[in-house]
């Protein structure tokens, strides 16, 4: 796997398609490696004429780890957030947005369409706000503005996230990963357990860094409300969110679309917090139409735009 120097760290990356085609940058979510983007999804983007760039965020995959910073105490961080004490993460989401721009610069890409999922959507939002000249369009999938008062993960998801086995127990890690993916998956478009297990085991063979997941969680918590930054985004913006998302509830996607000027919201019924195979063609069509300025008239029911 190739790597590059960006923003003072080493970042593992992968590209697909013709380098002369229109660049499209994919930003992964919390604890997810670049391989979390389904191969069929990447291949579909290439067939649509994009030069696809994906990379491992810092502290995950084959990119630089921040183990020297230790593993934060999430319980203490949660208590601090309740009383609004400042959190001091080893790095911030803005640092991660700088990483994304650094990847483009290292590859000689001036501007790109940017697609981020979950935490990757947050990074993409900040990238579009901070570096408007580098973003052709923004697609934020199953993400949030971080505004205080928005609903959080369902109780079952919280429990699954807090019960991490020891990193040395790879079988336990695999089992935990499968159960977590089942908890956050799309109820209408379920992924077979065998497929989930292959996906989790493949990721664990490539890299396992639970401490990095905790440090990324702290970075998200410390970023707080990004609504002010979202209101400055000038790039054409598409917000895609599953109506059945138990990890980042639909209200978070609605709020994001309300915060970004002229953003388009696409709500997908039955979709949870994943990219199920059954929805890849629909997601590809949405991103393609958005990137080329050919979105159909907005059909999202007005009731979805009521402030939460």
PDB file of C-alpha atoms in Angstrom:
ATOM      1  CA  UNK A   1       0.000   0.000   0.000  1.00  0.00           C
ATOM      2  CA  UNK A   2       1.538   3.353  -1.009  1.00  0.00           C
ATOM      3  CA  UNK A   3       1.849   6.186   1.496  1.00  0.00           C
ATOM      4  CA  UNK A   4       2.647   9.880   1.386  1.00  0.00           C
ATOM      5  CA  UNK A   5       3.734  12.680   3.700  1.00  0.00           C
ATOM      6  CA  UNK A   6       0.970  15.148   4.545  1.00  0.00           C
ATOM      7  CA  UNK A   7       0.473  17.569   7.422  1.00  0.00           C
ATOM      8  CA  UNK A   8       3.533  16.191   9.192  1.00  0.00           C
ATOM      9  CA  UNK A   9       2.440  12.519   9.225  1.00  0.00           C
ATOM     10  CA  UNK A  10       2.479   9.461   6.974  1.00  0.00           C
ATOM     11  CA  UNK A  11      -0.832   8.648   5.327  1.00  0.00           C
ATOM     12  CA  UNK A  12      -1.623   5.423   3.493  1.00  0.00           C
ATOM     13  CA  UNK A  13      -3.708   5.913   0.376  1.00  0.00           C
ATOM     14  CA  UNK A  14      -5.109   4.211  -2.684  1.00  0.00           C
ATOM     15  CA  UNK A  15      -6.301   5.504  -6.031  1.00  0.00           C
ATOM     16  CA  UNK A  16      -8.509   4.061  -8.753  1.00  0.00           C
ATOM     17  CA  UNK A  17      -9.322   5.257 -12.248  1.00  0.00           C
ATOM     18  CA  UNK A  18      -7.673   7.615 -14.715  1.00  0.00           C
ATOM     19  CA  UNK A  19      -5.555  10.296 -12.986  1.00  0.00           C
ATOM     20  CA  UNK A  20      -6.680  12.691 -15.720  1.00  0.00           C
ATOM     21  CA  UNK A  21     -10.335  12.215 -14.770  1.00  0.00           C
ATOM     22  CA  UNK A  22     -12.226  14.405 -12.302  1.00  0.00           C
ATOM     23  CA  UNK A  23     -10.852  13.755  -8.785  1.00  0.00           C
ATOM     24  CA  UNK A  24     -13.157  12.490  -6.048  1.00  0.00           C
ATOM     25  CA  UNK A  25     -11.899  12.115  -2.473  1.00  0.00           C
ATOM     26  CA  UNK A  26     -13.461   9.559  -0.116  1.00  0.00           C
ATOM     27  CA  UNK A  27     -13.096  10.161   3.657  1.00  0.00           C
ATOM     28  CA  UNK A  28     -13.805   7.234   5.978  1.00  0.00           C
ATOM     29  CA  UNK A  29     -15.631   7.247   9.290  1.00  0.00           C
ATOM     30  CA  UNK A  30     -14.730   6.549  12.924  1.00  0.00           C
ATOM     31  CA  UNK A  31     -12.123   3.812  13.177  1.00  0.00           C
ATOM     32  CA  UNK A  32     -12.703   2.790   9.575  1.00  0.00           C
ATOM     33  CA  UNK A  33      -9.918   2.111   7.126  1.00  0.00           C
ATOM     34  CA  UNK A  34      -9.971   3.098   3.474  1.00  0.00           C
ATOM     35  CA  UNK A  35     -11.075  -0.458   2.720  1.00  0.00           C
ATOM     36  CA  UNK A  36     -14.406   0.286   4.420  1.00  0.00           C
ATOM     37  CA  UNK A  37     -15.545   1.846   1.158  1.00  0.00           C
ATOM     38  CA  UNK A  38     -17.061  -1.129  -0.730  1.00  0.00           C
ATOM     39  CA  UNK A  39     -15.046  -2.192  -3.768  1.00  0.00           C
ATOM     40  CA  UNK A  40     -18.216  -2.118  -5.873  1.00  0.00           C
ATOM     41  CA  UNK A  41     -18.807   1.484  -4.795  1.00  0.00           C
ATOM     42  CA  UNK A  42     -15.277   2.548  -5.762  1.00  0.00           C
ATOM     43  CA  UNK A  43     -15.514   0.676  -9.061  1.00  0.00           C
ATOM     44  CA  UNK A  44     -18.866   2.330  -9.725  1.00  0.00           C
ATOM     45  CA  UNK A  45     -17.362   5.787  -9.219  1.00  0.00           C
ATOM     46  CA  UNK A  46     -14.558   4.927 -11.632  1.00  0.00           C
ATOM     47  CA  UNK A  47     -17.094   3.771 -14.227  1.00  0.00           C
ATOM     48  CA  UNK A  48     -18.857   7.127 -13.815  1.00  0.00           C
ATOM     49  CA  UNK A  49     -15.639   8.868 -14.826  1.00  0.00           C
ATOM     50  CA  UNK A  50     -14.054   9.822 -11.500  1.00  0.00           C
ATOM     51  CA  UNK A  51     -10.456   9.484 -10.352  1.00  0.00           C
ATOM     52  CA  UNK A  52     -11.088   8.053  -6.895  1.00  0.00           C
ATOM     53  CA  UNK A  53      -8.752   8.797  -3.993  1.00  0.00           C
ATOM     54  CA  UNK A  54      -9.215   7.154  -0.610  1.00  0.00           C
ATOM     55  CA  UNK A  55      -6.924   7.095   2.390  1.00  0.00           C
ATOM     56  CA  UNK A  56      -6.557   5.924   5.983  1.00  0.00           C
ATOM     57  CA  UNK A  57      -7.304   8.682   8.475  1.00  0.00           C
ATOM     58  CA  UNK A  58      -4.612   9.314  11.070  1.00  0.00           C
ATOM     59  CA  UNK A  59      -4.697   6.765  13.889  1.00  0.00           C
ATOM     60  CA  UNK A  60      -6.238   4.045  11.739  1.00  0.00           C
ATOM     61  CA  UNK A  61      -5.259   1.585   9.045  1.00  0.00           C
ATOM     62  CA  UNK A  62      -1.674   1.962   7.848  1.00  0.00           C
ATOM     63  CA  UNK A  63      -1.376   5.681   8.588  1.00  0.00           C
ATOM     64  CA  UNK A  64       0.533   7.252  11.499  1.00  0.00           C
ATOM     65  CA  UNK A  65      -0.684   6.217  14.952  1.00  0.00           C
ATOM     66  CA  UNK A  66      -0.731   8.440  18.021  1.00  0.00           C
ATOM     67  CA  UNK A  67      -0.096   5.745  20.613  1.00  0.00           C
ATOM     68  CA  UNK A  68       2.341   8.079  22.397  1.00  0.00           C
ATOM     69  CA  UNK A  69      -0.691  10.165  23.403  1.00  0.00           C
ATOM     70  CA  UNK A  70      -2.156   7.241  25.329  1.00  0.00           C
ATOM     71  CA  UNK A  71      -5.793   6.114  25.376  1.00  0.00           C
ATOM     72  CA  UNK A  72      -8.163   8.823  26.646  1.00  0.00           C
ATOM     73  CA  UNK A  73     -10.662   8.183  29.428  1.00  0.00           C
ATOM     74  CA  UNK A  74     -13.994   8.499  27.623  1.00  0.00           C
ATOM     75  CA  UNK A  75     -15.974   8.471  30.878  1.00  0.00           C
ATOM     76  CA  UNK A  76     -14.050  11.478  32.153  1.00  0.00           C
ATOM     77  CA  UNK A  77     -14.375  13.189  28.767  1.00  0.00           C
ATOM     78  CA  UNK A  78     -18.141  12.656  28.883  1.00  0.00           C
ATOM     79  CA  UNK A  79     -18.361  14.219  32.348  1.00  0.00           C
ATOM     80  CA  UNK A  80     -16.291  17.187  31.191  1.00  0.00           C
ATOM     81  CA  UNK A  81     -18.568  17.676  28.200  1.00  0.00           C
ATOM     82  CA  UNK A  82     -21.622  17.747  30.472  1.00  0.00           C
ATOM     83  CA  UNK A  83     -20.230  20.684  32.441  1.00  0.00           C
ATOM     84  CA  UNK A  84     -18.714  22.186  29.271  1.00  0.00           C
ATOM     85  CA  UNK A  85     -15.119  21.903  30.398  1.00  0.00           C
ATOM     86  CA  UNK A  86     -12.669  22.020  27.489  1.00  0.00           C
ATOM     87  CA  UNK A  87     -11.475  18.706  26.114  1.00  0.00           C
ATOM     88  CA  UNK A  88      -7.858  18.367  25.053  1.00  0.00           C
ATOM     89  CA  UNK A  89      -7.614  15.631  22.428  1.00  0.00           C
ATOM     90  CA  UNK A  90      -4.272  14.637  20.875  1.00  0.00           C
ATOM     91  CA  UNK A  91      -5.638  16.086  17.625  1.00  0.00           C
ATOM     92  CA  UNK A  92      -8.855  17.635  16.308  1.00  0.00           C
ATOM     93  CA  UNK A  93     -11.220  17.143  13.399  1.00  0.00           C
ATOM     94  CA  UNK A  94      -9.690  20.299  11.910  1.00  0.00           C
ATOM     95  CA  UNK A  95      -6.303  18.572  11.980  1.00  0.00           C
ATOM     96  CA  UNK A  96      -7.931  15.691  10.123  1.00  0.00           C
ATOM     97  CA  UNK A  97      -9.388  18.113   7.573  1.00  0.00           C
ATOM     98  CA  UNK A  98      -5.855  19.450   7.100  1.00  0.00           C
ATOM     99  CA  UNK A  99      -4.765  15.841   6.485  1.00  0.00           C
ATOM    100  CA  UNK A 100      -7.360  15.502   3.723  1.00  0.00           C
ATOM    101  CA  UNK A 101      -6.142  18.630   1.971  1.00  0.00           C
ATOM    102  CA  UNK A 102      -2.573  17.422   2.461  1.00  0.00           C
ATOM    103  CA  UNK A 103      -3.434  14.207   0.628  1.00  0.00           C
ATOM    104  CA  UNK A 104      -4.749  16.161  -2.349  1.00  0.00           C
ATOM    105  CA  UNK A 105      -1.693  18.428  -2.381  1.00  0.00           C
ATOM    106  CA  UNK A 106       0.734  15.509  -2.185  1.00  0.00           C
ATOM    107  CA  UNK A 107      -0.991  13.933  -5.176  1.00  0.00           C
ATOM    108  CA  UNK A 108      -0.962  17.175  -7.139  1.00  0.00           C
ATOM    109  CA  UNK A 109      -4.755  17.564  -7.063  1.00  0.00           C
ATOM    110  CA  UNK A 110      -5.943  21.159  -6.915  1.00  0.00           C
ATOM    111  CA  UNK A 111      -9.670  20.520  -6.405  1.00  0.00           C
ATOM    112  CA  UNK A 112     -11.857  17.485  -5.863  1.00  0.00           C
ATOM    113  CA  UNK A 113     -15.386  16.370  -5.191  1.00  0.00           C
ATOM    114  CA  UNK A 114     -15.387  15.296  -1.541  1.00  0.00           C
ATOM    115  CA  UNK A 115     -17.509  12.491  -0.093  1.00  0.00           C
ATOM    116  CA  UNK A 116     -17.374  11.661   3.606  1.00  0.00           C
ATOM    117  CA  UNK A 117     -19.317   9.165   5.704  1.00  0.00           C
ATOM    118  CA  UNK A 118     -20.071   9.522   9.410  1.00  0.00           C
ATOM    119  CA  UNK A 119     -16.993  11.094  11.061  1.00  0.00           C
ATOM    120  CA  UNK A 120     -15.614  11.395   7.537  1.00  0.00           C
ATOM    121  CA  UNK A 121     -18.609  13.587   6.737  1.00  0.00           C
ATOM    122  CA  UNK A 122     -17.641  15.874   9.616  1.00  0.00           C
ATOM    123  CA  UNK A 123     -14.084  16.073   8.299  1.00  0.00           C
ATOM    124  CA  UNK A 124     -15.401  16.786   4.804  1.00  0.00           C
ATOM    125  CA  UNK A 125     -17.650  19.561   6.177  1.00  0.00           C
ATOM    126  CA  UNK A 126     -14.702  21.271   7.858  1.00  0.00           C
ATOM    127  CA  UNK A 127     -12.603  20.821   4.745  1.00  0.00           C
ATOM    128  CA  UNK A 128     -15.267  22.559   2.641  1.00  0.00           C
ATOM    129  CA  UNK A 129     -15.571  25.381   5.190  1.00  0.00           C
ATOM    130  CA  UNK A 130     -11.835  25.905   5.733  1.00  0.00           C
ATOM    131  CA  UNK A 131     -10.569  25.255   2.190  1.00  0.00           C
ATOM    132  CA  UNK A 132     -13.374  26.338  -0.183  1.00  0.00           C
ATOM    133  CA  UNK A 133     -11.046  26.562  -3.180  1.00  0.00           C
ATOM    134  CA  UNK A 134     -10.185  22.845  -2.851  1.00  0.00           C
ATOM    135  CA  UNK A 135     -13.739  21.442  -2.836  1.00  0.00           C
ATOM    136  CA  UNK A 136     -15.753  21.116  -6.048  1.00  0.00           C
ATOM    137  CA  UNK A 137     -18.745  19.652  -4.222  1.00  0.00           C
ATOM    138  CA  UNK A 138     -19.494  18.151  -0.817  1.00  0.00           C
ATOM    139  CA  UNK A 139     -21.454  14.983  -0.081  1.00  0.00           C
ATOM    140  CA  UNK A 140     -22.006  14.328   3.620  1.00  0.00           C
ATOM    141  CA  UNK A 141     -23.345  10.833   4.327  1.00  0.00           C
ATOM    142  CA  UNK A 142     -24.884   9.773   7.689  1.00  0.00           C
ATOM    143  CA  UNK A 143     -23.117  12.590   9.510  1.00  0.00           C
ATOM    144  CA  UNK A 144     -23.903  15.493  11.843  1.00  0.00           C
ATOM    145  CA  UNK A 145     -23.254  19.153  12.627  1.00  0.00           C
ATOM    146  CA  UNK A 146     -22.406  18.293  16.230  1.00  0.00           C
ATOM    147  CA  UNK A 147     -24.991  20.741  17.521  1.00  0.00           C
ATOM    148  CA  UNK A 148     -25.716  20.273  21.223  1.00  0.00           C
ATOM    149  CA  UNK A 149     -29.159  18.786  21.799  1.00  0.00           C
ATOM    150  CA  UNK A 150     -29.177  16.478  18.783  1.00  0.00           C
ATOM    151  CA  UNK A 151     -29.987  12.833  19.597  1.00  0.00           C
ATOM    152  CA  UNK A 152     -27.162  10.351  20.025  1.00  0.00           C
ATOM    153  CA  UNK A 153     -26.787   6.634  19.333  1.00  0.00           C
ATOM    154  CA  UNK A 154     -29.510   4.200  20.345  1.00  0.00           C
ATOM    155  CA  UNK A 155     -28.879   2.480  23.704  1.00  0.00           C
ATOM    156  CA  UNK A 156     -28.017  -0.853  22.066  1.00  0.00           C
ATOM    157  CA  UNK A 157     -25.411   0.860  19.892  1.00  0.00           C
ATOM    158  CA  UNK A 158     -23.895   2.662  22.896  1.00  0.00           C
ATOM    159  CA  UNK A 159     -23.577  -0.623  24.752  1.00  0.00           C
ATOM    160  CA  UNK A 160     -21.938  -2.298  21.768  1.00  0.00           C
ATOM    161  CA  UNK A 161     -19.460   0.563  21.376  1.00  0.00           C
ATOM    162  CA  UNK A 162     -18.410   0.487  25.031  1.00  0.00           C
ATOM    163  CA  UNK A 163     -17.678  -3.250  25.232  1.00  0.00           C
ATOM    164  CA  UNK A 164     -14.380  -3.542  23.422  1.00  0.00           C
ATOM    165  CA  UNK A 165     -12.444  -6.782  24.030  1.00  0.00           C
ATOM    166  CA  UNK A 166      -8.680  -6.731  24.506  1.00  0.00           C
ATOM    167  CA  UNK A 167      -6.775  -6.102  21.241  1.00  0.00           C
ATOM    168  CA  UNK A 168      -4.861  -9.376  21.722  1.00  0.00           C
ATOM    169  CA  UNK A 169      -8.142 -11.286  21.519  1.00  0.00           C
ATOM    170  CA  UNK A 170      -8.587 -11.188  17.745  1.00  0.00           C
ATOM    171  CA  UNK A 171     -11.483 -13.648  17.819  1.00  0.00           C
ATOM    172  CA  UNK A 172     -13.206 -11.477  20.392  1.00  0.00           C
ATOM    173  CA  UNK A 173     -12.471  -8.357  18.340  1.00  0.00           C
ATOM    174  CA  UNK A 174     -13.963 -10.002  15.264  1.00  0.00           C
ATOM    175  CA  UNK A 175     -17.083 -11.072  17.133  1.00  0.00           C
ATOM    176  CA  UNK A 176     -17.467  -7.584  18.608  1.00  0.00           C
ATOM    177  CA  UNK A 177     -17.062  -6.007  15.172  1.00  0.00           C
ATOM    178  CA  UNK A 178     -19.757  -8.217  13.665  1.00  0.00           C
ATOM    179  CA  UNK A 179     -22.216  -7.482  16.477  1.00  0.00           C
ATOM    180  CA  UNK A 180     -21.564  -3.748  16.205  1.00  0.00           C
ATOM    181  CA  UNK A 181     -22.119  -3.760  12.437  1.00  0.00           C
ATOM    182  CA  UNK A 182     -25.354  -5.675  12.960  1.00  0.00           C
ATOM    183  CA  UNK A 183     -26.473  -3.115  15.563  1.00  0.00           C
ATOM    184  CA  UNK A 184     -25.932  -0.144  13.259  1.00  0.00           C
ATOM    185  CA  UNK A 185     -26.872  -1.775   9.937  1.00  0.00           C
ATOM    186  CA  UNK A 186     -29.806  -1.063   7.664  1.00  0.00           C
ATOM    187  CA  UNK A 187     -32.905  -2.955   8.855  1.00  0.00           C
ATOM    188  CA  UNK A 188     -34.487  -3.002   5.406  1.00  0.00           C
ATOM    189  CA  UNK A 189     -31.235  -3.940   3.657  1.00  0.00           C
ATOM    190  CA  UNK A 190     -29.470  -6.407   5.988  1.00  0.00           C
ATOM    191  CA  UNK A 191     -26.014  -7.741   5.196  1.00  0.00           C
ATOM    192  CA  UNK A 192     -25.520 -11.501   5.731  1.00  0.00           C
ATOM    193  CA  UNK A 193     -23.507 -12.327   8.855  1.00  0.00           C
ATOM    194  CA  UNK A 194     -20.900 -14.293   6.870  1.00  0.00           C
ATOM    195  CA  UNK A 195     -20.247 -11.235   4.711  1.00  0.00           C
ATOM    196  CA  UNK A 196     -19.938  -8.997   7.772  1.00  0.00           C
ATOM    197  CA  UNK A 197     -17.501 -11.433   9.376  1.00  0.00           C
ATOM    198  CA  UNK A 198     -15.310 -11.526   6.255  1.00  0.00           C
ATOM    199  CA  UNK A 199     -15.307  -7.731   6.206  1.00  0.00           C
ATOM    200  CA  UNK A 200     -14.334  -7.452   9.876  1.00  0.00           C
ATOM    201  CA  UNK A 201     -11.630 -10.127   9.661  1.00  0.00           C
ATOM    202  CA  UNK A 202     -10.182  -8.491   6.570  1.00  0.00           C
ATOM    203  CA  UNK A 203      -9.955  -5.161   8.424  1.00  0.00           C
ATOM    204  CA  UNK A 204      -8.351  -6.769  11.492  1.00  0.00           C
ATOM    205  CA  UNK A 205      -5.742  -8.525   9.364  1.00  0.00           C
ATOM    206  CA  UNK A 206      -4.824  -5.189   7.815  1.00  0.00           C
ATOM    207  CA  UNK A 207      -4.639  -3.274  11.093  1.00  0.00           C
ATOM    208  CA  UNK A 208      -6.087  -3.185  14.612  1.00  0.00           C
ATOM    209  CA  UNK A 209      -5.797  -0.020  16.710  1.00  0.00           C
ATOM    210  CA  UNK A 210      -8.583   0.309  19.331  1.00  0.00           C
ATOM    211  CA  UNK A 211      -6.740   3.202  20.980  1.00  0.00           C
ATOM    212  CA  UNK A 212      -6.991   5.140  17.734  1.00  0.00           C
ATOM    213  CA  UNK A 213     -10.778   4.714  17.752  1.00  0.00           C
ATOM    214  CA  UNK A 214     -10.945   6.214  21.261  1.00  0.00           C
ATOM    215  CA  UNK A 215      -8.720   9.136  20.262  1.00  0.00           C
ATOM    216  CA  UNK A 216     -10.919   9.777  17.224  1.00  0.00           C
ATOM    217  CA  UNK A 217     -14.026   9.703  19.448  1.00  0.00           C
ATOM    218  CA  UNK A 218     -12.407  12.368  21.633  1.00  0.00           C
ATOM    219  CA  UNK A 219     -11.597  14.457  18.549  1.00  0.00           C
ATOM    220  CA  UNK A 220     -15.270  14.326  17.521  1.00  0.00           C
ATOM    221  CA  UNK A 221     -16.439  15.236  21.044  1.00  0.00           C
ATOM    222  CA  UNK A 222     -13.977  18.117  21.277  1.00  0.00           C
ATOM    223  CA  UNK A 223     -15.098  19.590  17.943  1.00  0.00           C
ATOM    224  CA  UNK A 224     -18.491  20.412  19.434  1.00  0.00           C
ATOM    225  CA  UNK A 225     -21.011  22.404  17.457  1.00  0.00           C
ATOM    226  CA  UNK A 226     -19.806  23.054  13.900  1.00  0.00           C
ATOM    227  CA  UNK A 227     -22.928  24.901  12.767  1.00  0.00           C
ATOM    228  CA  UNK A 228     -21.069  28.199  12.413  1.00  0.00           C
ATOM    229  CA  UNK A 229     -18.521  26.630  10.065  1.00  0.00           C
ATOM    230  CA  UNK A 230     -21.268  24.845   8.127  1.00  0.00           C
ATOM    231  CA  UNK A 231     -23.024  28.139   7.425  1.00  0.00           C
ATOM    232  CA  UNK A 232     -19.917  29.351   5.556  1.00  0.00           C
ATOM    233  CA  UNK A 233     -19.792  26.427   3.112  1.00  0.00           C
ATOM    234  CA  UNK A 234     -20.109  27.629  -0.472  1.00  0.00           C
ATOM    235  CA  UNK A 235     -19.631  24.327  -2.293  1.00  0.00           C
ATOM    236  CA  UNK A 236     -22.750  22.591  -3.650  1.00  0.00           C
ATOM    237  CA  UNK A 237     -23.718  20.248  -0.832  1.00  0.00           C
ATOM    238  CA  UNK A 238     -25.653  16.992  -0.744  1.00  0.00           C
ATOM    239  CA  UNK A 239     -26.625  15.450   2.595  1.00  0.00           C
ATOM    240  CA  UNK A 240     -27.571  11.763   2.480  1.00  0.00           C
ATOM    241  CA  UNK A 241     -29.026  10.127   5.566  1.00  0.00           C
ATOM    242  CA  UNK A 242     -30.806   6.911   6.425  1.00  0.00           C
ATOM    243  CA  UNK A 243     -34.203   7.233   8.042  1.00  0.00           C
ATOM    244  CA  UNK A 244     -33.384   4.209  10.242  1.00  0.00           C
ATOM    245  CA  UNK A 245     -29.890   5.260  11.353  1.00  0.00           C
ATOM    246  CA  UNK A 246     -29.419   4.098  14.990  1.00  0.00           C
ATOM    247  CA  UNK A 247     -25.891   5.523  15.304  1.00  0.00           C
ATOM    248  CA  UNK A 248     -26.364   9.069  14.012  1.00  0.00           C
ATOM    249  CA  UNK A 249     -30.143   9.595  13.987  1.00  0.00           C
ATOM    250  CA  UNK A 250     -31.908  11.241  11.070  1.00  0.00           C
ATOM    251  CA  UNK A 251     -32.338  14.492  13.019  1.00  0.00           C
ATOM    252  CA  UNK A 252     -28.567  14.973  12.709  1.00  0.00           C
ATOM    253  CA  UNK A 253     -28.706  14.799   8.924  1.00  0.00           C
ATOM    254  CA  UNK A 254     -31.656  17.179   8.827  1.00  0.00           C
ATOM    255  CA  UNK A 255     -29.783  19.634  11.021  1.00  0.00           C
ATOM    256  CA  UNK A 256     -26.703  19.418   8.790  1.00  0.00           C
ATOM    257  CA  UNK A 257     -28.748  20.174   5.677  1.00  0.00           C
ATOM    258  CA  UNK A 258     -30.391  23.119   7.420  1.00  0.00           C
ATOM    259  CA  UNK A 259     -27.030  24.552   8.457  1.00  0.00           C
ATOM    260  CA  UNK A 260     -25.352  24.468   5.029  1.00  0.00           C
ATOM    261  CA  UNK A 261     -26.678  27.140   2.646  1.00  0.00           C
ATOM    262  CA  UNK A 262     -28.749  25.637  -0.194  1.00  0.00           C
ATOM    263  CA  UNK A 263     -27.881  22.059   0.799  1.00  0.00           C
ATOM    264  CA  UNK A 264     -29.903  19.238  -0.686  1.00  0.00           C
ATOM    265  CA  UNK A 265     -31.180  16.542   1.708  1.00  0.00           C
ATOM    266  CA  UNK A 266     -31.820  12.995   0.515  1.00  0.00           C
ATOM    267  CA  UNK A 267     -33.433  10.709   3.099  1.00  0.00           C
ATOM    268  CA  UNK A 268     -33.305   6.982   2.325  1.00  0.00           C
ATOM    269  CA  UNK A 269     -35.987   4.914   4.009  1.00  0.00           C
ATOM    270  CA  UNK A 270     -34.782   1.725   5.663  1.00  0.00           C
ATOM    271  CA  UNK A 271     -31.121   2.746   5.581  1.00  0.00           C
ATOM    272  CA  UNK A 272     -29.102   2.571   8.789  1.00  0.00           C
ATOM    273  CA  UNK A 273     -25.488   3.530   9.452  1.00  0.00           C
ATOM    274  CA  UNK A 274     -23.839   1.563   6.664  1.00  0.00           C
ATOM    275  CA  UNK A 275     -23.500   1.303   2.897  1.00  0.00           C
ATOM    276  CA  UNK A 276     -25.526  -1.807   2.044  1.00  0.00           C
ATOM    277  CA  UNK A 277     -24.955  -3.467  -1.308  1.00  0.00           C
ATOM    278  CA  UNK A 278     -28.633  -3.026  -2.208  1.00  0.00           C
ATOM    279  CA  UNK A 279     -28.278   0.782  -2.052  1.00  0.00           C
ATOM    280  CA  UNK A 280     -24.940   1.278  -3.817  1.00  0.00           C
ATOM    281  CA  UNK A 281     -26.475   2.007  -7.228  1.00  0.00           C
ATOM    282  CA  UNK A 282     -28.779   4.598  -5.694  1.00  0.00           C
ATOM    283  CA  UNK A 283     -25.919   6.246  -3.798  1.00  0.00           C
ATOM    284  CA  UNK A 284     -23.761   6.283  -6.917  1.00  0.00           C
ATOM    285  CA  UNK A 285     -26.552   7.874  -8.936  1.00  0.00           C
ATOM    286  CA  UNK A 286     -27.048  10.576  -6.302  1.00  0.00           C
ATOM    287  CA  UNK A 287     -23.352  11.424  -6.095  1.00  0.00           C
ATOM    288  CA  UNK A 288     -22.969  11.442  -9.881  1.00  0.00           C
ATOM    289  CA  UNK A 289     -25.963  13.722 -10.392  1.00  0.00           C
ATOM    290  CA  UNK A 290     -24.815  16.021  -7.592  1.00  0.00           C
ATOM    291  CA  UNK A 291     -21.252  16.281  -8.879  1.00  0.00           C
ATOM    292  CA  UNK A 292     -22.515  17.172 -12.345  1.00  0.00           C
ATOM    293  CA  UNK A 293     -25.206  19.590 -11.176  1.00  0.00           C
ATOM    294  CA  UNK A 294     -28.033  17.402 -12.481  1.00  0.00           C
ATOM    295  CA  UNK A 295     -30.026  16.667  -9.346  1.00  0.00           C
ATOM    296  CA  UNK A 296     -33.763  16.221  -9.881  1.00  0.00           C
ATOM    297  CA  UNK A 297     -36.130  18.609  -8.089  1.00  0.00           C
ATOM    298  CA  UNK A 298     -36.054  18.037  -4.325  1.00  0.00           C
ATOM    299  CA  UNK A 299     -38.704  15.509  -3.351  1.00  0.00           C
ATOM    300  CA  UNK A 300     -37.957  15.399   0.376  1.00  0.00           C
ATOM    301  CA  UNK A 301     -41.169  16.013   2.365  1.00  0.00           C
ATOM    302  CA  UNK A 302     -41.211  19.524   3.882  1.00  0.00           C
ATOM    303  CA  UNK A 303     -41.882  18.041   7.342  1.00  0.00           C
ATOM    304  CA  UNK A 304     -38.287  16.836   7.429  1.00  0.00           C
ATOM    305  CA  UNK A 305     -37.021  20.377   7.513  1.00  0.00           C
ATOM    306  CA  UNK A 306     -38.692  21.275  10.807  1.00  0.00           C
ATOM    307  CA  UNK A 307     -36.063  22.357  13.343  1.00  0.00           C
ATOM    308  CA  UNK A 308     -35.434  19.778  16.022  1.00  0.00           C
TER     309      UNK A 308
END
